[in-house]
């Protein structure tokens, strides 16, 4: 996996000067990149103590909060862009978080491991759960509470009344536009209210 390359691809999707909320922001690397290269402002939300400390050390505004509690502390349309990168698969109430994303932000951008990537399919055909760069855990110790596919997110977005703006896959920082459900280990979507 190439987080810097993935972040650079996603940063291109964020308008210059945007006010950004990064849900599950980790150590704040993406927010720092957006601040430095795109002139963005914003906040991250992160639960992990060490990652919150890393955000503070990086000069990134961060709020420590469990995302399963929702985004009630933010007003409608408080942000231009809301990011959920490698976060959705950890949440108990996916549909609610997608609705909250378009409530507090004009544009939502999500990424998640694509369970339909061809090596994952082969592992399942062999009777085993996949362990890959995008899904690096065994079935019994994974922090993921669900798996998703590129194609399934397209269906979920329609059911939630979201309009897809852009959809592609990522593989080590390389954008995959042709057959991303099969060819990409990571799915990326940009969406807004329908």
XYZ file of C-alpha atoms in Angstrom, residues 1-2 5-6 9 117-119 133-134 168-176 183-188:
25
model
C 0.000 0.000 0.000
C 1.155 3.528 -0.760
C 0.106 8.069 -3.276
C -3.475 7.286 -2.237
C -5.087 10.961 -5.543
C -10.806 -7.389 -5.764
C -9.718 -10.466 -7.746
C -7.143 -11.844 -5.226
C -2.326 -5.193 1.783
C -5.821 -3.664 1.855
C -12.654 4.779 -9.102
C -10.303 2.305 -7.514
C -6.814 2.728 -6.092
C -3.883 0.347 -6.097
C -0.743 1.650 -4.417
C -1.474 5.261 -5.384
C -2.406 4.297 -8.959
C -5.915 5.192 -10.096
C -8.006 2.325 -11.546
C -9.077 -4.762 -10.357
C -8.741 -2.411 -7.369
C -7.984 -3.294 -3.746
C -9.420 0.048 -2.596
C -12.704 1.664 -3.681
C -13.078 5.465 -3.727
